[in-house]
CSV table of C-alpha atoms in Angstrom, one decimal:
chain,number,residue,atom,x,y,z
A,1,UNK,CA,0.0,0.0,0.0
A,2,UNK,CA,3.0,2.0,0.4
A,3,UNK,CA,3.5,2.3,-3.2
A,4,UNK,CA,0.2,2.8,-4.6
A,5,UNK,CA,-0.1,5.8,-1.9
A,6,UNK,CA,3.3,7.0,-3.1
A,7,UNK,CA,2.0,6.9,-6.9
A,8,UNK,CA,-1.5,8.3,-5.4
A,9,UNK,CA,0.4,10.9,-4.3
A,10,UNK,CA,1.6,11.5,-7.5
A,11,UNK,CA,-1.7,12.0,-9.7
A,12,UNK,CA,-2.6,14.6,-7.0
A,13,UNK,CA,0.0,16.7,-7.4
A,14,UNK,CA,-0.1,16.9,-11.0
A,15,UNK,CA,-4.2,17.2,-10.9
A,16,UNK,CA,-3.3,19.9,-8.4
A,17,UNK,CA,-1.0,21.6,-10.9
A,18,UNK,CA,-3.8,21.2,-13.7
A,19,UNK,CA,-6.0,22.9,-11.1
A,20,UNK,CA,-3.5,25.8,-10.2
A,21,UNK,CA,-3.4,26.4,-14.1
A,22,UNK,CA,-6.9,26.4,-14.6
A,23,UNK,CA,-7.6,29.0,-11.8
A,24,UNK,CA,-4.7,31.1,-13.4
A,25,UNK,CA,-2.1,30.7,-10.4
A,26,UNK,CA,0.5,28.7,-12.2
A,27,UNK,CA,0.0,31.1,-15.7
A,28,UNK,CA,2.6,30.7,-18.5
A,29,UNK,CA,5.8,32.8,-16.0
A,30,UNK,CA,5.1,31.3,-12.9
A,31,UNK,CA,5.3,28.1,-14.4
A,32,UNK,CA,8.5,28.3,-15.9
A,33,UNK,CA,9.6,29.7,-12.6
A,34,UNK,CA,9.1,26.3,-11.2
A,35,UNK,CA,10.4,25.0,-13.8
A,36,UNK,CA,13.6,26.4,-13.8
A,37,UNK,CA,13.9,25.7,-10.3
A,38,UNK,CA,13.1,22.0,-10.6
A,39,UNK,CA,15.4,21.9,-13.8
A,40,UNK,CA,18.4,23.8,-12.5
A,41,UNK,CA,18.4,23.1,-8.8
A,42,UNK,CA,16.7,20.3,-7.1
A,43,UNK,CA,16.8,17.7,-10.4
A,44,UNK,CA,20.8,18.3,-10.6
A,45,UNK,CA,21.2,18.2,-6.5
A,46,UNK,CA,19.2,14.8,-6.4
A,47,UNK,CA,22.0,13.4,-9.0
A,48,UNK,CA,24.7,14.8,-7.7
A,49,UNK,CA,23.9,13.6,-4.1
A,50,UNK,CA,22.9,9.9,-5.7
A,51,UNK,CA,26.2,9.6,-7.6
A,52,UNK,CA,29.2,11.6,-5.3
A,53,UNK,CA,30.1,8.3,-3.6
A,54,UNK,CA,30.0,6.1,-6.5
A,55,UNK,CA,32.7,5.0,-8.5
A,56,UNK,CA,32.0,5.1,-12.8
A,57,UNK,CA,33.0,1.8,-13.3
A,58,UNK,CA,30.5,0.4,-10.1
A,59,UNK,CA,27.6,2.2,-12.5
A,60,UNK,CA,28.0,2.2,-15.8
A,61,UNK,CA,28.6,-1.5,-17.2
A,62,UNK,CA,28.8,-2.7,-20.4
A,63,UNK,CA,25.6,-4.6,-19.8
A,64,UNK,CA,23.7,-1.6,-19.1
A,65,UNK,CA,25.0,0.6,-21.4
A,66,UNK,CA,24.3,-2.3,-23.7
A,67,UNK,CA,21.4,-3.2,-22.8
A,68,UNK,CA,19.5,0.4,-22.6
A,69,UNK,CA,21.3,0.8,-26.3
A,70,UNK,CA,18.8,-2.4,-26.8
A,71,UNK,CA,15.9,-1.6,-25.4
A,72,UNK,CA,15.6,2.1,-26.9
A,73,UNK,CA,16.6,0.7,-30.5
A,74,UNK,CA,13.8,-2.2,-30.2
A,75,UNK,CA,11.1,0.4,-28.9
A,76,UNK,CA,11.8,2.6,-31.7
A,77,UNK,CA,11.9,0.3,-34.2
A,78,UNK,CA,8.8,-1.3,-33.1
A,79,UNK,CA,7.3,2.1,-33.2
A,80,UNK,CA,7.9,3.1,-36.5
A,81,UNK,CA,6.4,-0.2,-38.3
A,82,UNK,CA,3.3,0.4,-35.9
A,83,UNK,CA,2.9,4.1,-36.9
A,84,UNK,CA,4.1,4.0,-40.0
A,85,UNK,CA,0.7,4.0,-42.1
A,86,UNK,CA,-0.5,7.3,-40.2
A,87,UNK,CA,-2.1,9.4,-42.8
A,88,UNK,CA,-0.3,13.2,-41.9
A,89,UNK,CA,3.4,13.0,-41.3
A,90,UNK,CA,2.8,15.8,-38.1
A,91,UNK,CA,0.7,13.0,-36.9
A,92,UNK,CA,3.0,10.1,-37.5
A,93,UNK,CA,6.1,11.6,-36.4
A,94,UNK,CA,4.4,12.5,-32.7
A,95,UNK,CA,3.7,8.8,-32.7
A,96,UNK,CA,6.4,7.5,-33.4
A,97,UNK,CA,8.7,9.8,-30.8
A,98,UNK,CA,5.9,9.5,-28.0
A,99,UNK,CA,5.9,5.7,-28.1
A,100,UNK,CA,9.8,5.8,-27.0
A,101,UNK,CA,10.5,9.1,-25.6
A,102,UNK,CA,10.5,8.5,-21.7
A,103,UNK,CA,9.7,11.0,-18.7
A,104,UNK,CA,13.3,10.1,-16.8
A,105,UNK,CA,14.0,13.6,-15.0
A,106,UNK,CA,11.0,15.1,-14.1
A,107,UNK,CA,9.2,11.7,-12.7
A,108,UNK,CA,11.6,8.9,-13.7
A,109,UNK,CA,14.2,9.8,-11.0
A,110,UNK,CA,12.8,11.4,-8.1
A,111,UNK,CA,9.9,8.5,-7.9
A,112,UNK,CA,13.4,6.5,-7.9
A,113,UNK,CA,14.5,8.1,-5.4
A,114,UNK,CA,11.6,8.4,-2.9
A,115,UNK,CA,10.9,4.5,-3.5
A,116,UNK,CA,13.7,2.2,-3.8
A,117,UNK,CA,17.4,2.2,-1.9
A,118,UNK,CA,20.3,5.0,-2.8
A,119,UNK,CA,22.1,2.4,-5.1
A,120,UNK,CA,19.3,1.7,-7.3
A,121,UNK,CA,18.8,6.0,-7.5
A,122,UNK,CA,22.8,6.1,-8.5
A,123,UNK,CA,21.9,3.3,-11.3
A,124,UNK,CA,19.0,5.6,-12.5
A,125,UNK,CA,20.7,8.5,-12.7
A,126,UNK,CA,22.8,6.8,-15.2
A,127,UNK,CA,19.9,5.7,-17.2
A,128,UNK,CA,18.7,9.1,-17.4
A,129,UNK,CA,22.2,10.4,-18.9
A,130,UNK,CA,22.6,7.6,-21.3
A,131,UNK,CA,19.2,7.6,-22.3
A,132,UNK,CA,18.7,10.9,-23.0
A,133,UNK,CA,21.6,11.3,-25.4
A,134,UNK,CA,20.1,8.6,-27.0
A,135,UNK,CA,16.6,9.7,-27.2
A,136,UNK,CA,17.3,13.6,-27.6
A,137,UNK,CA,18.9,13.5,-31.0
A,138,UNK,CA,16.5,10.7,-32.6
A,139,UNK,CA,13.5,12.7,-31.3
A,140,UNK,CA,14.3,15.9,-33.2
A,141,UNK,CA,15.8,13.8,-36.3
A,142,UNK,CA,12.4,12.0,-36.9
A,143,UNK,CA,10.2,15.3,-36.2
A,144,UNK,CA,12.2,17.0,-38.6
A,145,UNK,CA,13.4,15.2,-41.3
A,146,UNK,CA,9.2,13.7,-41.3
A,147,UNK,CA,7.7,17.5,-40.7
A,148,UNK,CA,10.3,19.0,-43.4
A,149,UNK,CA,11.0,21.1,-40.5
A,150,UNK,CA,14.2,23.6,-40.2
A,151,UNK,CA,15.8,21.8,-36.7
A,152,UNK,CA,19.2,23.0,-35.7
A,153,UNK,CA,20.5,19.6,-34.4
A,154,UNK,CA,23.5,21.5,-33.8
A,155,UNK,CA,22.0,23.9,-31.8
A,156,UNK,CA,20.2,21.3,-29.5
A,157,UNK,CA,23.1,19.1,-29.1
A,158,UNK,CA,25.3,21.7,-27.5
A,159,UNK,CA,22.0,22.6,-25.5
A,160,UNK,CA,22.3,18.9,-24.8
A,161,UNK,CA,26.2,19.5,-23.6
A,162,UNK,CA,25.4,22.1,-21.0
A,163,UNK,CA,22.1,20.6,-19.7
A,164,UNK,CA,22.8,20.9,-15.7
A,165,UNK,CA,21.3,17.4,-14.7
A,166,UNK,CA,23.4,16.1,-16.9
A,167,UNK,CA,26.8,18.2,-15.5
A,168,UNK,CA,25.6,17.1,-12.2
A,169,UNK,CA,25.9,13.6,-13.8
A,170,UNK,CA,29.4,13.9,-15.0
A,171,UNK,CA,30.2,15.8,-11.6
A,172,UNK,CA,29.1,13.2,-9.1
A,173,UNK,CA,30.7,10.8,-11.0
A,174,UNK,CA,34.1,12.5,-11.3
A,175,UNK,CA,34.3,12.8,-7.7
A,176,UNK,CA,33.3,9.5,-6.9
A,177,UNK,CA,36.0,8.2,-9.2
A,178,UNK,CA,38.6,10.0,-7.8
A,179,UNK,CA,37.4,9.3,-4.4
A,180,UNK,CA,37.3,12.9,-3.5
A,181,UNK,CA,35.4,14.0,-0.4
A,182,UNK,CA,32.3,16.3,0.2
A,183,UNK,CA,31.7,18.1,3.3
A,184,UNK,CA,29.2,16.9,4.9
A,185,UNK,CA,27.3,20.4,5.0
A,186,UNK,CA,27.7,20.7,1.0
A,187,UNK,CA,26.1,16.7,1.2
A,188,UNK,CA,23.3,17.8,3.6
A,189,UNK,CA,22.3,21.1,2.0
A,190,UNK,CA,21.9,19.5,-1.5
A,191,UNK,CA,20.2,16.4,0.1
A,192,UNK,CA,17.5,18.9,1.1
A,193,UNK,CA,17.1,20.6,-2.4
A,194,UNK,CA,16.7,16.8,-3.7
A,195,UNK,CA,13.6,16.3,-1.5
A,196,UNK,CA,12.4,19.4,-3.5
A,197,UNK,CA,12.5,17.7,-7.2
A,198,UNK,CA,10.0,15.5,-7.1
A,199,UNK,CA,6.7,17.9,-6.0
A,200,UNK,CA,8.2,21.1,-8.2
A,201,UNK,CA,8.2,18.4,-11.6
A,202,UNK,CA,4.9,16.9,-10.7
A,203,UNK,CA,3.6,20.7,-10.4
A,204,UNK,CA,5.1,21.6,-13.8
A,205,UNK,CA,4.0,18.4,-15.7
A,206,UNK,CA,0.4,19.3,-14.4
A,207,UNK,CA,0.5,22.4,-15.3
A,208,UNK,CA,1.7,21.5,-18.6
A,209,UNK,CA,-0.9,19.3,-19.6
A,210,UNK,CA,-3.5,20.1,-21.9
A,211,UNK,CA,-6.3,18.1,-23.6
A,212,UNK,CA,-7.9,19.1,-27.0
A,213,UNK,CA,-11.3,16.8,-27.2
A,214,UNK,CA,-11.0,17.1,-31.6
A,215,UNK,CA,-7.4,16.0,-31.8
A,216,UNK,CA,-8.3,12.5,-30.0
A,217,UNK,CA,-7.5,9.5,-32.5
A,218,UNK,CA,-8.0,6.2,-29.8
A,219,UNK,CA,-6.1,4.2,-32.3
A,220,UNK,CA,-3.1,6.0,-32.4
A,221,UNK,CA,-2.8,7.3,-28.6
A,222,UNK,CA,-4.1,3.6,-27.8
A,223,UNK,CA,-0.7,2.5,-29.5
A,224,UNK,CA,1.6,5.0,-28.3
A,225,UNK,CA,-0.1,4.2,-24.6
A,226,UNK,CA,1.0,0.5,-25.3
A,227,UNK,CA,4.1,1.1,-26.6
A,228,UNK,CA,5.8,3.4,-23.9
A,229,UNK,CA,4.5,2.2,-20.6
A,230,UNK,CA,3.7,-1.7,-21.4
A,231,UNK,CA,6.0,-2.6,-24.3
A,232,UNK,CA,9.5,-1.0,-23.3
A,233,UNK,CA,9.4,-1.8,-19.7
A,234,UNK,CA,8.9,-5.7,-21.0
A,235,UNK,CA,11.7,-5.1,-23.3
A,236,UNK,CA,13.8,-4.1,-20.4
A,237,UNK,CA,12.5,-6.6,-18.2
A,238,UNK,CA,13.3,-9.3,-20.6
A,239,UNK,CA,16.8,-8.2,-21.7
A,240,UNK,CA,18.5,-7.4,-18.6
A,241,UNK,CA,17.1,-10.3,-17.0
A,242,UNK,CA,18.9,-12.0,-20.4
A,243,UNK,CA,22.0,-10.1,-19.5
A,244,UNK,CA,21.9,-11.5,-15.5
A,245,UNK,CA,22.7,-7.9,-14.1
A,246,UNK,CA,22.3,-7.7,-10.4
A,247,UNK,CA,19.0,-6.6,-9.0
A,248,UNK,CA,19.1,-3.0,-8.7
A,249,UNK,CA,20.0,-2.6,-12.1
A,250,UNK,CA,16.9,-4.6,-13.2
A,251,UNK,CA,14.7,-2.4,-11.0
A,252,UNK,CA,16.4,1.1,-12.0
A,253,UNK,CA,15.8,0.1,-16.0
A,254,UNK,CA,12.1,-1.3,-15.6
A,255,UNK,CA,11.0,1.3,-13.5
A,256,UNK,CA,12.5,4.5,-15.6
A,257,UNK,CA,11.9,3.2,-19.0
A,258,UNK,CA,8.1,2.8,-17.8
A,259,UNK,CA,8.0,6.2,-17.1
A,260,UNK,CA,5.2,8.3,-19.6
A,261,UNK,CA,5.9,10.0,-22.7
A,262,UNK,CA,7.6,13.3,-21.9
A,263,UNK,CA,6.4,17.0,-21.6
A,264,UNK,CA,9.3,18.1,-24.1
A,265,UNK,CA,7.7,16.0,-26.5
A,266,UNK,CA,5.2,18.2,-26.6
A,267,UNK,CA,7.2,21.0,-26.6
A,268,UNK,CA,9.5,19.4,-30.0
A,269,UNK,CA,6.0,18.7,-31.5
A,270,UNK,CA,5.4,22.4,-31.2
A,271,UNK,CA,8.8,23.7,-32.6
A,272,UNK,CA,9.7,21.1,-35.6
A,273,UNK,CA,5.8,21.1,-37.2
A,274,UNK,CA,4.4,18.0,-35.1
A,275,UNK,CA,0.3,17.9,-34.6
A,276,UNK,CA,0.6,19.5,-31.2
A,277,UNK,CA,-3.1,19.0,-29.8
A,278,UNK,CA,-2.2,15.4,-30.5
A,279,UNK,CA,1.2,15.4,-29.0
A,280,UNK,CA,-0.4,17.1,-25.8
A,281,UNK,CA,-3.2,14.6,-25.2
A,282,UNK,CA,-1.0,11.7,-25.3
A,283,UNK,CA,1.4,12.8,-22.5
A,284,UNK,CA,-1.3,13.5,-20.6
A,285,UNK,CA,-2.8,9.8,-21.7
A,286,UNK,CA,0.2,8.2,-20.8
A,287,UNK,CA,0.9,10.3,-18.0
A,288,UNK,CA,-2.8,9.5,-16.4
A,289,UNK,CA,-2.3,5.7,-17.3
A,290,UNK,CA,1.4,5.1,-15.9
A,291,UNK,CA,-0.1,5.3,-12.6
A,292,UNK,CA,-1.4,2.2,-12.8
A,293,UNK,CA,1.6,0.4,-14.9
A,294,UNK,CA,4.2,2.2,-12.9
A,295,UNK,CA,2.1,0.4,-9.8
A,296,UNK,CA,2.2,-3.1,-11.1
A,297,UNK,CA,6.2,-2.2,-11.9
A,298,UNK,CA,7.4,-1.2,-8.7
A,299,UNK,CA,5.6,-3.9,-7.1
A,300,UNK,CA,7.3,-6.5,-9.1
A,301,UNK,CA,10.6,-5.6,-9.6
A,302,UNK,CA,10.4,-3.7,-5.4
């Protein structure tokens, strides 16, 4: 019961962010107040302090880096045969990147981190900084090169190379290497911005969500649903139990990997000509539904 009130929890902070958007508290600034805050200070503190301790080569494995290679390729690949008779191309692109494109940092991590132990946090803050560089670039590659859109891959890669969860990735694990030590007061202070990063991201992603009643298509959401929160977690079940990886690794993969589609999906849609109203329901579709999966998850692999 623990975990279905943790995850209970969660749907009422992001209905509560909905709300605060509806009633015009969280408006367009306010919200990207938060967000900022969530995005440059307590996401970054909650990798850092999961990470500072822990030695690179105690993380990142061959089998994981492997084996998240795998289950991102699979997922993709499965997701363009299934949306690859969609009539519009804005359409089909938005598919296709929803069906893989995971929520790691702004729900992925912290409900890591206020579920399971500190070493299976440290093993997902790796999957969130190998999986983004691999989800990043393929999401704006499809969007654009399907939409005929104008991306500057360029431009979003070096984005990509001064993102600060990320740094605070590289950082933690740096110092962890070299077996450098943190005062304890630095360790504490961050450790209390890291309690911060879940509730500020569930705010934001409720705020962010919209629905658009005309751009519902059940067939396609209905697939992308399937795709992100049933079909890669299986994948990632199967093939790092195939790979015999200890436990926590097991549990750090399933659990982020069945994570929803991703605000910035939305937010690409927008940018690179996606069908936005489409893009938008089906984070907040998956979003609504991953309560449930990401229940039956953590259960399991907890």
């Amino acid at each position: 019961m623990d975990v279905l009130g943790r995850l209970l929890a969660l749907l009422a902070l992001l209905v509560f962010g909905a709300g605060l958007r509806t009633v015009g508290i969280l408006d367009t600034t306010r919200t990207a107040w938060l967000n900022a805050a969530a995005y440059y200070v307590a996401l970054p503190a909650l990798v850092f302090v999961a990470t500072y301790d822990q030695a690179i080569d105690e993380l990142l494995s061959p089998s994981l880096a492997g084996g998240l290679a795998l289950v991102f390729g699979l997922t993709a690949g499965i997701a363009w045969l299934v949306h690859r008779n969609r009539a519009a191309d804005s359409r089909r692109s938005v598919a296709i990147v929803q069906s893989y494109h995971s929520n790691l940092g702004y729900l992925g991590l912290p409900l890591v981190a206020a579920t399971f132990a500190d070493d299976v946090t440290a093993i997902a803050s790796v999957v969130l900084g190998v999986v983004t560089l691999l989800q990043l670039p393929l999401t704006i590659l499809v969007l654009s090169s399907l939409n005929g859109a104008n991306a500057t891959l360029s431009a979003e890669l070096r984005r990509l190379a001064t993102n600060p969860v990320l740094l605070s990735l590289l950082a933690g694990l740096a110092i962890g290497s070299a077996h450098v030590s943190v005062a304890p007061a630095v360790t504490a202070g961050l450790d209390v911005l890291s309690m911060f990063a879940l509730p500020l991201a569930l705010l934001c992603v409720g705020a962010s969500l919209q629905i658009d009643t005309p751009s519902i298509d059940a067939g396609a959401t209905g697939a992308v649903v399937a795709l992100k929160i049933c079909c890669m977690p299986l994948l990632a079940w199967v093939i790092f139990s195939w790979l015999a990886v200890d436990t926590a690794t097991v549990t750090a993969t399933v659990v982020m990997l069945g994570t929803p589609t991703a605000v910035s999906t939305f937010v690409f849609a927008n940018e690179l000509g996606g069908d936005e109203a489409f893009a938008s329901l089906n984070v907040f579709i998956t979003t609504l539904a991953s309560i449930a999966t990401l229940f039956v998850l953590i259960t399991l692999v907890g």
